[in-house]
Coordinates of C-alpha atoms and ligand atoms in Angstrom, one line a residue:
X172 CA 32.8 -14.4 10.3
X173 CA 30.4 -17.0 9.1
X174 CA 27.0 -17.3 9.9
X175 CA 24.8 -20.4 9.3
X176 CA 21.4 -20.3 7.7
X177 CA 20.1 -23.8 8.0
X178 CA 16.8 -23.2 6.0
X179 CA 14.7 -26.5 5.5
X180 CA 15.1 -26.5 1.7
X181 CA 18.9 -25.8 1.8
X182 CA 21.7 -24.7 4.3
X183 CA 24.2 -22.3 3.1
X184 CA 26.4 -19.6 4.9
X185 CA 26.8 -16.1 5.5
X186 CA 30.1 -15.0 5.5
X187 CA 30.5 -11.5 6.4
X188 CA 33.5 -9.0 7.5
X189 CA 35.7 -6.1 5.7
X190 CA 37.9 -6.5 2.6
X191 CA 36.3 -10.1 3.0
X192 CA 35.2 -10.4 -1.5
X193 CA 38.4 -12.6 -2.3
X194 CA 38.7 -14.5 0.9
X195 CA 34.9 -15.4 0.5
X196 CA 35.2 -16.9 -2.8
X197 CA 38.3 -18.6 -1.6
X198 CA 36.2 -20.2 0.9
X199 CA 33.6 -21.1 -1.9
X200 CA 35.9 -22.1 -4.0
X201 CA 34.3 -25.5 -4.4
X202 CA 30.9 -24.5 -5.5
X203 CA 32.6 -21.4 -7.5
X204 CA 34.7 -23.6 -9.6
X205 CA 32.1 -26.1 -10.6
X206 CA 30.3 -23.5 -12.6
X207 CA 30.8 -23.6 -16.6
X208 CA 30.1 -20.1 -16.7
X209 CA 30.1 -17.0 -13.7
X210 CA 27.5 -14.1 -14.7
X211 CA 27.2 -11.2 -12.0
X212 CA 24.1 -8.9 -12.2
X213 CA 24.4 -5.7 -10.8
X214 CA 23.0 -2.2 -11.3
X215 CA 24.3 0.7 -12.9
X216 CA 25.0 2.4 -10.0
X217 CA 26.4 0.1 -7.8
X218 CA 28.8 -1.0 -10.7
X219 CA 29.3 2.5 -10.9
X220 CA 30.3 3.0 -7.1
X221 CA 32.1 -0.6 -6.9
X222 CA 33.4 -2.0 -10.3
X223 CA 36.9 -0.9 -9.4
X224 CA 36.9 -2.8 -6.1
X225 CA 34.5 -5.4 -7.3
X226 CA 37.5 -6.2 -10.7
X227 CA 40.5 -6.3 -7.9
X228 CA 38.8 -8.7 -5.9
X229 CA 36.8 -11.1 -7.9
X230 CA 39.5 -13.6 -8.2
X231 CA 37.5 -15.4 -11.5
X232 CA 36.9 -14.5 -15.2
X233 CA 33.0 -13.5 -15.4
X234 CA 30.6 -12.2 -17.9
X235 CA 28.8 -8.9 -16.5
X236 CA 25.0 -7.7 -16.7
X237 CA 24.2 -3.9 -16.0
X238 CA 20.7 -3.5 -15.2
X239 CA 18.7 0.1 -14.1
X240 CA 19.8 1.3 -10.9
X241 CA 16.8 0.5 -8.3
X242 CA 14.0 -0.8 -8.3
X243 CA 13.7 -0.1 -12.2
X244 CA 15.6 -3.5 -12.3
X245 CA 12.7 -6.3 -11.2
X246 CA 10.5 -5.2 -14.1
X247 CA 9.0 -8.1 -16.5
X248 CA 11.3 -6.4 -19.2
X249 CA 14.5 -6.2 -17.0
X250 CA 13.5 -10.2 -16.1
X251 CA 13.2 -11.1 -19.8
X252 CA 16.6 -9.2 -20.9
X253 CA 18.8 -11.3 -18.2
X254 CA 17.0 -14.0 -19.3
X255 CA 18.2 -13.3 -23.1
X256 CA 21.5 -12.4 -21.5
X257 CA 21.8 -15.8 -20.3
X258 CA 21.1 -17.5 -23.3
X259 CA 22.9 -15.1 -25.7
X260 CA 25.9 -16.2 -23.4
X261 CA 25.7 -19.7 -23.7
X262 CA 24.5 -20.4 -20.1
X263 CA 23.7 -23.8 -18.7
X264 CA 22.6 -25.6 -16.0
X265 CA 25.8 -25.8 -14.3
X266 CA 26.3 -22.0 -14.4
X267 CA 26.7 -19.7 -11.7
X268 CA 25.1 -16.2 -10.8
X269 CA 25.8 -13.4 -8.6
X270 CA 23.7 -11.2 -7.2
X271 CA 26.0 -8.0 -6.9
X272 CA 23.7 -5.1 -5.7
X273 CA 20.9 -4.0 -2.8
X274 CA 17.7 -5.6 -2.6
X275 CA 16.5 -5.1 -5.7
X276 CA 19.1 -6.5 -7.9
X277 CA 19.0 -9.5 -5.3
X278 CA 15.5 -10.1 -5.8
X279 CA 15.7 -9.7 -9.1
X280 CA 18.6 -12.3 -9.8
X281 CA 16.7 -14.7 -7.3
X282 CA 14.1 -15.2 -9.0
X283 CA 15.8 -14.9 -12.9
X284 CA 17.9 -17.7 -11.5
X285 CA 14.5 -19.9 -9.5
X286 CA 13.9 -20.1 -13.4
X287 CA 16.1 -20.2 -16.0
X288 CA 16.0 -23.7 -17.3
X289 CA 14.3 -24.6 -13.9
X290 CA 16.7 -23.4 -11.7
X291 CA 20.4 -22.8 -11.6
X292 CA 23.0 -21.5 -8.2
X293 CA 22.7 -18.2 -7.4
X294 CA 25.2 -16.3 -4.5
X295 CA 24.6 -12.8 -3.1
X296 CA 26.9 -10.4 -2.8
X297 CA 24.7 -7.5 -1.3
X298 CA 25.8 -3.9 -1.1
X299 CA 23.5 -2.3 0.9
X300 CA 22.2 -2.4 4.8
X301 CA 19.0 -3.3 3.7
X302 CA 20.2 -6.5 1.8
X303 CA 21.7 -7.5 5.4
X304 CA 18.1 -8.5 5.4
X305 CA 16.9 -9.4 1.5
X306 CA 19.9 -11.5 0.7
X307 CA 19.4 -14.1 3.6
X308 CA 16.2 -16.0 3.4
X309 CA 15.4 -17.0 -0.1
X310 CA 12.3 -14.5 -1.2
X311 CA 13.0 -13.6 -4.7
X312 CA 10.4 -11.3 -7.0
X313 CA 9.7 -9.1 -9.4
X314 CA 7.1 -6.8 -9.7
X315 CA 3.7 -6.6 -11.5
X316 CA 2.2 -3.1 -12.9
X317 CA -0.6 -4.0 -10.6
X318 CA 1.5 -4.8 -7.0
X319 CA 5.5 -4.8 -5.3
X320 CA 6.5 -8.6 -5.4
X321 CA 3.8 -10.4 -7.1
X322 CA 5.5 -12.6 -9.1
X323 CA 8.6 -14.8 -7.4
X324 CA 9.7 -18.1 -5.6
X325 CA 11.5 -18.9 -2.5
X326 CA 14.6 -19.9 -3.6
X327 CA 17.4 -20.5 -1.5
X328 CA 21.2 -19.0 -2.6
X329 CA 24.1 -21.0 -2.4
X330 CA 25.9 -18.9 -0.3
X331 CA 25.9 -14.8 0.4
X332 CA 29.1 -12.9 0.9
X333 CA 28.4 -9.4 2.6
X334 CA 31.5 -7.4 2.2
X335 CA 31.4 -4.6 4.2
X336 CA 33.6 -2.2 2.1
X337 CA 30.9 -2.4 -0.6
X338 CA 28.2 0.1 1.7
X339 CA 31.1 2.8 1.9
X340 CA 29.5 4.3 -1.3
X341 CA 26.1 4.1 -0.1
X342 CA 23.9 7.2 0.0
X343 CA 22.3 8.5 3.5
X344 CA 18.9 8.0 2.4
X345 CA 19.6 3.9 1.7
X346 CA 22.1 4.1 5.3
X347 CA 18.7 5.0 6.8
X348 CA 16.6 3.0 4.7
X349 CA 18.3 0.1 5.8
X350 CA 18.8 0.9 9.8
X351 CA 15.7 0.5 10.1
X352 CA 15.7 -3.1 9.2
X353 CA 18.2 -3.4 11.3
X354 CA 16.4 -2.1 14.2
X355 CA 13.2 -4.1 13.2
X356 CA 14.9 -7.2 14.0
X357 CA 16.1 -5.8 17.2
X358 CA 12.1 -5.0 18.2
X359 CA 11.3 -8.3 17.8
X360 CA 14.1 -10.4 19.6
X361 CA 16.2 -8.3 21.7
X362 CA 15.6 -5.6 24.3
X363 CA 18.9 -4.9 25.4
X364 CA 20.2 -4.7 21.5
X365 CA 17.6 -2.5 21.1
X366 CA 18.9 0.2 23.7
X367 CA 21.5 -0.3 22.7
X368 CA 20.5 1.1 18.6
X369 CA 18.5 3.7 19.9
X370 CA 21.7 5.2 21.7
X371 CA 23.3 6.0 18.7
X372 CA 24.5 9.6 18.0
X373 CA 23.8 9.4 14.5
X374 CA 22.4 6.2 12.3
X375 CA 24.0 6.8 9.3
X376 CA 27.6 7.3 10.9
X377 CA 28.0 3.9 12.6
X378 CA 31.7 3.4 13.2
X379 CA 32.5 0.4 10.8
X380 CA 33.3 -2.3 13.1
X381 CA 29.7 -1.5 15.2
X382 CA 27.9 -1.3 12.0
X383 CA 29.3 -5.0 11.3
X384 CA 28.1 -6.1 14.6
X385 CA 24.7 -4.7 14.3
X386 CA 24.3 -6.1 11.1
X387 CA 25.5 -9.5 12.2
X388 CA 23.1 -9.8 14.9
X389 CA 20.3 -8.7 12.5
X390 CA 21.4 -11.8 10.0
X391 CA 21.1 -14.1 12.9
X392 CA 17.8 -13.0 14.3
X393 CA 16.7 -13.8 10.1
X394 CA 18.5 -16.7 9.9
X395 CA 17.3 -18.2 12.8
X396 CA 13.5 -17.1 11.9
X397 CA 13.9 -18.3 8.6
X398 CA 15.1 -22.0 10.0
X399 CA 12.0 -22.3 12.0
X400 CA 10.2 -21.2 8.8
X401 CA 11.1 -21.0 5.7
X402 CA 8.1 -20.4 3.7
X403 CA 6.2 -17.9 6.0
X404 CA 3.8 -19.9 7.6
X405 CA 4.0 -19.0 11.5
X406 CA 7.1 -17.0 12.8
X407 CA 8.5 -15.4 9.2
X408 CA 5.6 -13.0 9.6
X409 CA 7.1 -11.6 12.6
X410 CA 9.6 -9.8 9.9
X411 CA 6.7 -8.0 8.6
X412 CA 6.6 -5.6 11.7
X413 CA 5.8 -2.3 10.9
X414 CA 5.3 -3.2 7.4
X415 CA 1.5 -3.2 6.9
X416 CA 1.2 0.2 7.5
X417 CA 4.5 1.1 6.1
X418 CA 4.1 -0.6 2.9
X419 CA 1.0 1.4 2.5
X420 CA 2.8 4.7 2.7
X421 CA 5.2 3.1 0.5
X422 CA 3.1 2.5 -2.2
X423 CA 0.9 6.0 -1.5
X424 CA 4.3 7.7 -2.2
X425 CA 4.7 5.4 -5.5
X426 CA 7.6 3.3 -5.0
X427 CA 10.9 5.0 -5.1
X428 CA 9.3 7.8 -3.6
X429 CA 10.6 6.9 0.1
X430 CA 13.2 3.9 0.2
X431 CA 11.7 1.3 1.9
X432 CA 12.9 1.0 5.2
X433 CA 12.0 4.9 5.7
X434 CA 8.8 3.7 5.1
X435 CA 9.0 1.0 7.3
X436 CA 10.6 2.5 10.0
X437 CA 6.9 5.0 10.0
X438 CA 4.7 2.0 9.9
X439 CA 7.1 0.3 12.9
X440 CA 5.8 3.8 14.8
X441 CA 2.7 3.2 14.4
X442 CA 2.1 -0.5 15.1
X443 CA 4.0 0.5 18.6
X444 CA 0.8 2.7 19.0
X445 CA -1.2 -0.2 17.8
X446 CA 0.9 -2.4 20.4
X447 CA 0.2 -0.2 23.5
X448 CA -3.6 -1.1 23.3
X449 CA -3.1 -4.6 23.8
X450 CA 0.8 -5.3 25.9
X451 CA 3.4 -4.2 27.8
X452 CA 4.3 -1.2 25.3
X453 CA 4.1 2.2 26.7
X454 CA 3.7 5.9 25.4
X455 CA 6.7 6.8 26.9
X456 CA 8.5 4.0 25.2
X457 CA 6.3 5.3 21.8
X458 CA 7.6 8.4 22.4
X459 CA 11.3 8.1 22.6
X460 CA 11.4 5.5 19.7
X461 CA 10.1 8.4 17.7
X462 CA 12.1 11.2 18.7
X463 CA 15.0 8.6 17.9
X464 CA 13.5 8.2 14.5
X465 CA 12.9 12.3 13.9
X466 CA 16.3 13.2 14.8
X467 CA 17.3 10.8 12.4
X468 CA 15.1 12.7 9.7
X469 CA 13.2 9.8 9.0
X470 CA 10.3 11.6 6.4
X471 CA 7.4 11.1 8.7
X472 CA 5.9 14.5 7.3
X473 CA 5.0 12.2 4.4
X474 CA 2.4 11.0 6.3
X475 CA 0.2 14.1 6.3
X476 CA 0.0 14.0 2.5
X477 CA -2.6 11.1 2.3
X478 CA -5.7 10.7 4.3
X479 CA -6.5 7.4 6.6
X480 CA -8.6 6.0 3.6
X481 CA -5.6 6.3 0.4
X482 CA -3.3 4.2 3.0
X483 CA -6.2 1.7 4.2
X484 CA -7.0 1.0 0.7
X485 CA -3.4 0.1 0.0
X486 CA -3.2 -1.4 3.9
X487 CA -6.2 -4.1 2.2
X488 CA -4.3 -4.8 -1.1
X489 CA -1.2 -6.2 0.6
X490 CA -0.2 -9.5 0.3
X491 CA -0.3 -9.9 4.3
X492 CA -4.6 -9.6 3.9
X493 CA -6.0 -13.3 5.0
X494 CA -9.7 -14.1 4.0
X495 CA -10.5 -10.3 4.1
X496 CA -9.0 -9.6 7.3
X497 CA -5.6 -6.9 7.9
X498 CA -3.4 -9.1 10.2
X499 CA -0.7 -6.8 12.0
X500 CA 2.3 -7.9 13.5
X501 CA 2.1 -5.9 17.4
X502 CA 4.8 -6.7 20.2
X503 CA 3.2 -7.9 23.6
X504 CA 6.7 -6.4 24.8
X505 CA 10.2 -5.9 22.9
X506 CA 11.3 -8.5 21.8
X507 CA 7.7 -10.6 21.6
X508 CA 6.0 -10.5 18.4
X509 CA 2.7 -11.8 17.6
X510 CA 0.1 -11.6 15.4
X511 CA -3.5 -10.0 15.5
X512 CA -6.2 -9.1 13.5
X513 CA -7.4 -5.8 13.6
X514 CA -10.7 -4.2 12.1
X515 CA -11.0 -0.7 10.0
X516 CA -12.1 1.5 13.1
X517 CA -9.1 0.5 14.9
X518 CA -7.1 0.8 12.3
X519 CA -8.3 4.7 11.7
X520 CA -8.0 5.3 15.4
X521 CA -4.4 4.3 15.4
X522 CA -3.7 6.8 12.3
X523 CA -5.0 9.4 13.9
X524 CA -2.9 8.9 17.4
X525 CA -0.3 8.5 15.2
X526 CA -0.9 11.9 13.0
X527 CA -1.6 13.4 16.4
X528 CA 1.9 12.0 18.0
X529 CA 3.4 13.9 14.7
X530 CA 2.5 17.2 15.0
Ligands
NAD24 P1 18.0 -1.1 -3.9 O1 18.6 -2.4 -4.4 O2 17.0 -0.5 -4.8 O3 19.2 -0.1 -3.7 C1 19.0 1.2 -3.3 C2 19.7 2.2 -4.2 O4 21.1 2.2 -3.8 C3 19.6 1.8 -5.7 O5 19.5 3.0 -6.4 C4 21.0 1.2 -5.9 O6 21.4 1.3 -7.2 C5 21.9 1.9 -4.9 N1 23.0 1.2 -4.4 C6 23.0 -0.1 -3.9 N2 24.2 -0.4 -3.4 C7 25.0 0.7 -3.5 C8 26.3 1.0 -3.1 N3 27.1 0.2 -2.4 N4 26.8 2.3 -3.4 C9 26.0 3.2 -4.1 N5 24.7 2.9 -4.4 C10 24.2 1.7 -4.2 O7 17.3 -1.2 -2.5 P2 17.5 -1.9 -1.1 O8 17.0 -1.0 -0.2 O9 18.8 -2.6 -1.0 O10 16.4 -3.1 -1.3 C11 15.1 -2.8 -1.5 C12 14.5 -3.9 -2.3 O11 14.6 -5.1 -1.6 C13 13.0 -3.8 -2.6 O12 12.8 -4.1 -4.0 C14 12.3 -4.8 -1.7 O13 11.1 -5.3 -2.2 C15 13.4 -5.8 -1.6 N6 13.3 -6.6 -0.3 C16 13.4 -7.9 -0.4 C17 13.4 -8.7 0.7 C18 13.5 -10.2 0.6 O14 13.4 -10.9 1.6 N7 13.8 -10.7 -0.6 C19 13.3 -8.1 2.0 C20 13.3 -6.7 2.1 C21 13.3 -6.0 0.9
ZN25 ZN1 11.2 -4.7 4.7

């Protein structure tokens, strides 16, 4: 299955399905061969989980980098040591890398390939839900001791090939972690899909064949965002749902505290509340999102361990602040985003509904 990304800078495809590694670079075979040199960059534990399957069905002589597992990996220190590993292998120009992990690893590569010697290909080859949503786009970053993602580019890849048989290994907590992406991009572009999600037994035992589906129609609902606008100037913040608030809890917890999209998935609870006061969203509707979410042991208890004011401080030191003022991403209904500024009291309000909600 291939799915187009037609991003202003660059169009390149998705190609996504089970068993689908050596078929994919089949398919890419012209941009794959053209390469001097092939590097993959992957973390220890995904070459852990997947070197065996990875080595079957890589049908091309490579040179491999193993960097810490995680977010460890888009450090300043991990970005100079591919850098050295690039050089110390004699890469050029005209050499290829892959991006063989989750987010981080794909960030990570991204931007180590945005700048060695100006810019070489990159391809993703993600291995987790979440990177359903990272490895299309073209955000690449590392991160600064002072802030997440400070330092990258937007840099397009030349291709990503999402093999299905790679997230067999994943943990629960990155099955969850990424679902909520997943259903993020449903809130803002589809009821019916959305019902559909939020009937699910259990979200981190999808039946393989309705886990590609999902994931599918979450690449297209990015894809098709990210064609409108690459560089986040009008719709691409509609992606940020639920993650003002949820990248404050994020960062409360210290990252790698909560995966991401756990995080995320309480910040998506709360701008529902936040969406009520303004649209077509209703309690009841608030409600049974979050009983979905608890009986799919989502951490909100995490919550309770800051107060309104650690998470607002963190809430005013993301990137998404304009001139001063927190812009939120609310949904007039499902499926319609927009974007509204909203002051400090509001903002405390809303945490308290939402602690209230919680107990
Ligand atoms: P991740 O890359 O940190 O992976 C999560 C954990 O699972 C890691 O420990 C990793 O080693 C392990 N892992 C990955 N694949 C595995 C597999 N198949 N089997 C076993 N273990 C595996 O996290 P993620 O959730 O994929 O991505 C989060 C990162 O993505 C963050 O750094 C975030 O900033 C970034 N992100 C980027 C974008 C973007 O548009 N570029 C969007 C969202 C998030
Ligand atoms: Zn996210």
């Amino acid at each position: 299955m291939q799915i187009p990304v037609n991003a202003k800078s660059h169009s390149y495809e998705v190609l996504i399905g089970s068993g689908i590694l050596r078929s994919a670079c089949e398919s890419l075979k012209d941009k794959i061969e053209k390469a001097d040199k092939l590097v993959v960059f992957t973390d220890e534990n995904v070459w852990q989980a997947q070197q065996n399957y990875f080595v079957e069905n890589f049908p091309y002589p490579f040179e491999v980098f193993v960097m810490p597992g995680g977010e460890a990996c888009k450090s300043f220190k991990n970005f100079e040591d591919a850098h050295t590993f690039l050089i110390e292998k004699h890469c050029s120009r005209k050499s290829l890398v892959f991006a063989f992990g989750g987010g981080a690893v794909g960030d990570l590569t991204g931007f180590a390939a945005a700048t060695f010697m100006r810019g070489i290909p990159y391809i993703q080859i993600p291995t987790t839900i979440l990177a359903h949503d990272s490895a299309v786009g073209g955000k690449t970053a590392i991160n600064h001791p002072l802030g997440k993602n400070l330092v990258g580019a937007f840099y397009q890849p030349e291709a990503v090939i999402y093999d299905i048989n790679f997230l067999e290994s994943l943990p629960s907590k990155e099955i969850r972690s990424g679902m909520a992406e997943v259903i993020k991009h449903a809130l803002i572009s589809d009821e019916t899909w959305l019902k559909e999600l939020l009937q699910t037994p259990s979200i981190t035992n999808i039946e393989k064949k309705l886990l590609a589906k999902h994931l599918k129609s979450g690449i297209e609902v990015k894809a098709n965002i990210v064609a409108q606008d690459e560089t986040e100037h009008s719709v691409r913040k509609f992606l940020n749902f639920g993650h003002t608030y949820g990248h404050a809890i994020e960062a409360a917890a210290g990252y790698g505290g909560l995966a991401h999209g756990e995080a995320v998935m309480i910040g998506m609870v709360y701008a529902l509340i936040l969406s009520e006061r303004y649209g077509n969203i209703s309690r009841e509707f608030t409600k049974e999102f979050l009983k979905f979410a608890y009986n799919n042991n989502y951490p909100f208890k995490e919550v309770f361990k800051y107060t309104f004011d650690d998470l607002y401080e963190y809430m005013l030191k993301d990137k998404k602040m304009e001139y001063g003022k927190l812009k939120f991403v609310l949904l007039q209904e499902i499926g319609k985003p927009y974007v509204k500024e909203i002051d400090e009291l509001e903002c405390r309000e809303v945490d308290r509904e939402l602690r209230h909600l919680l107990e």
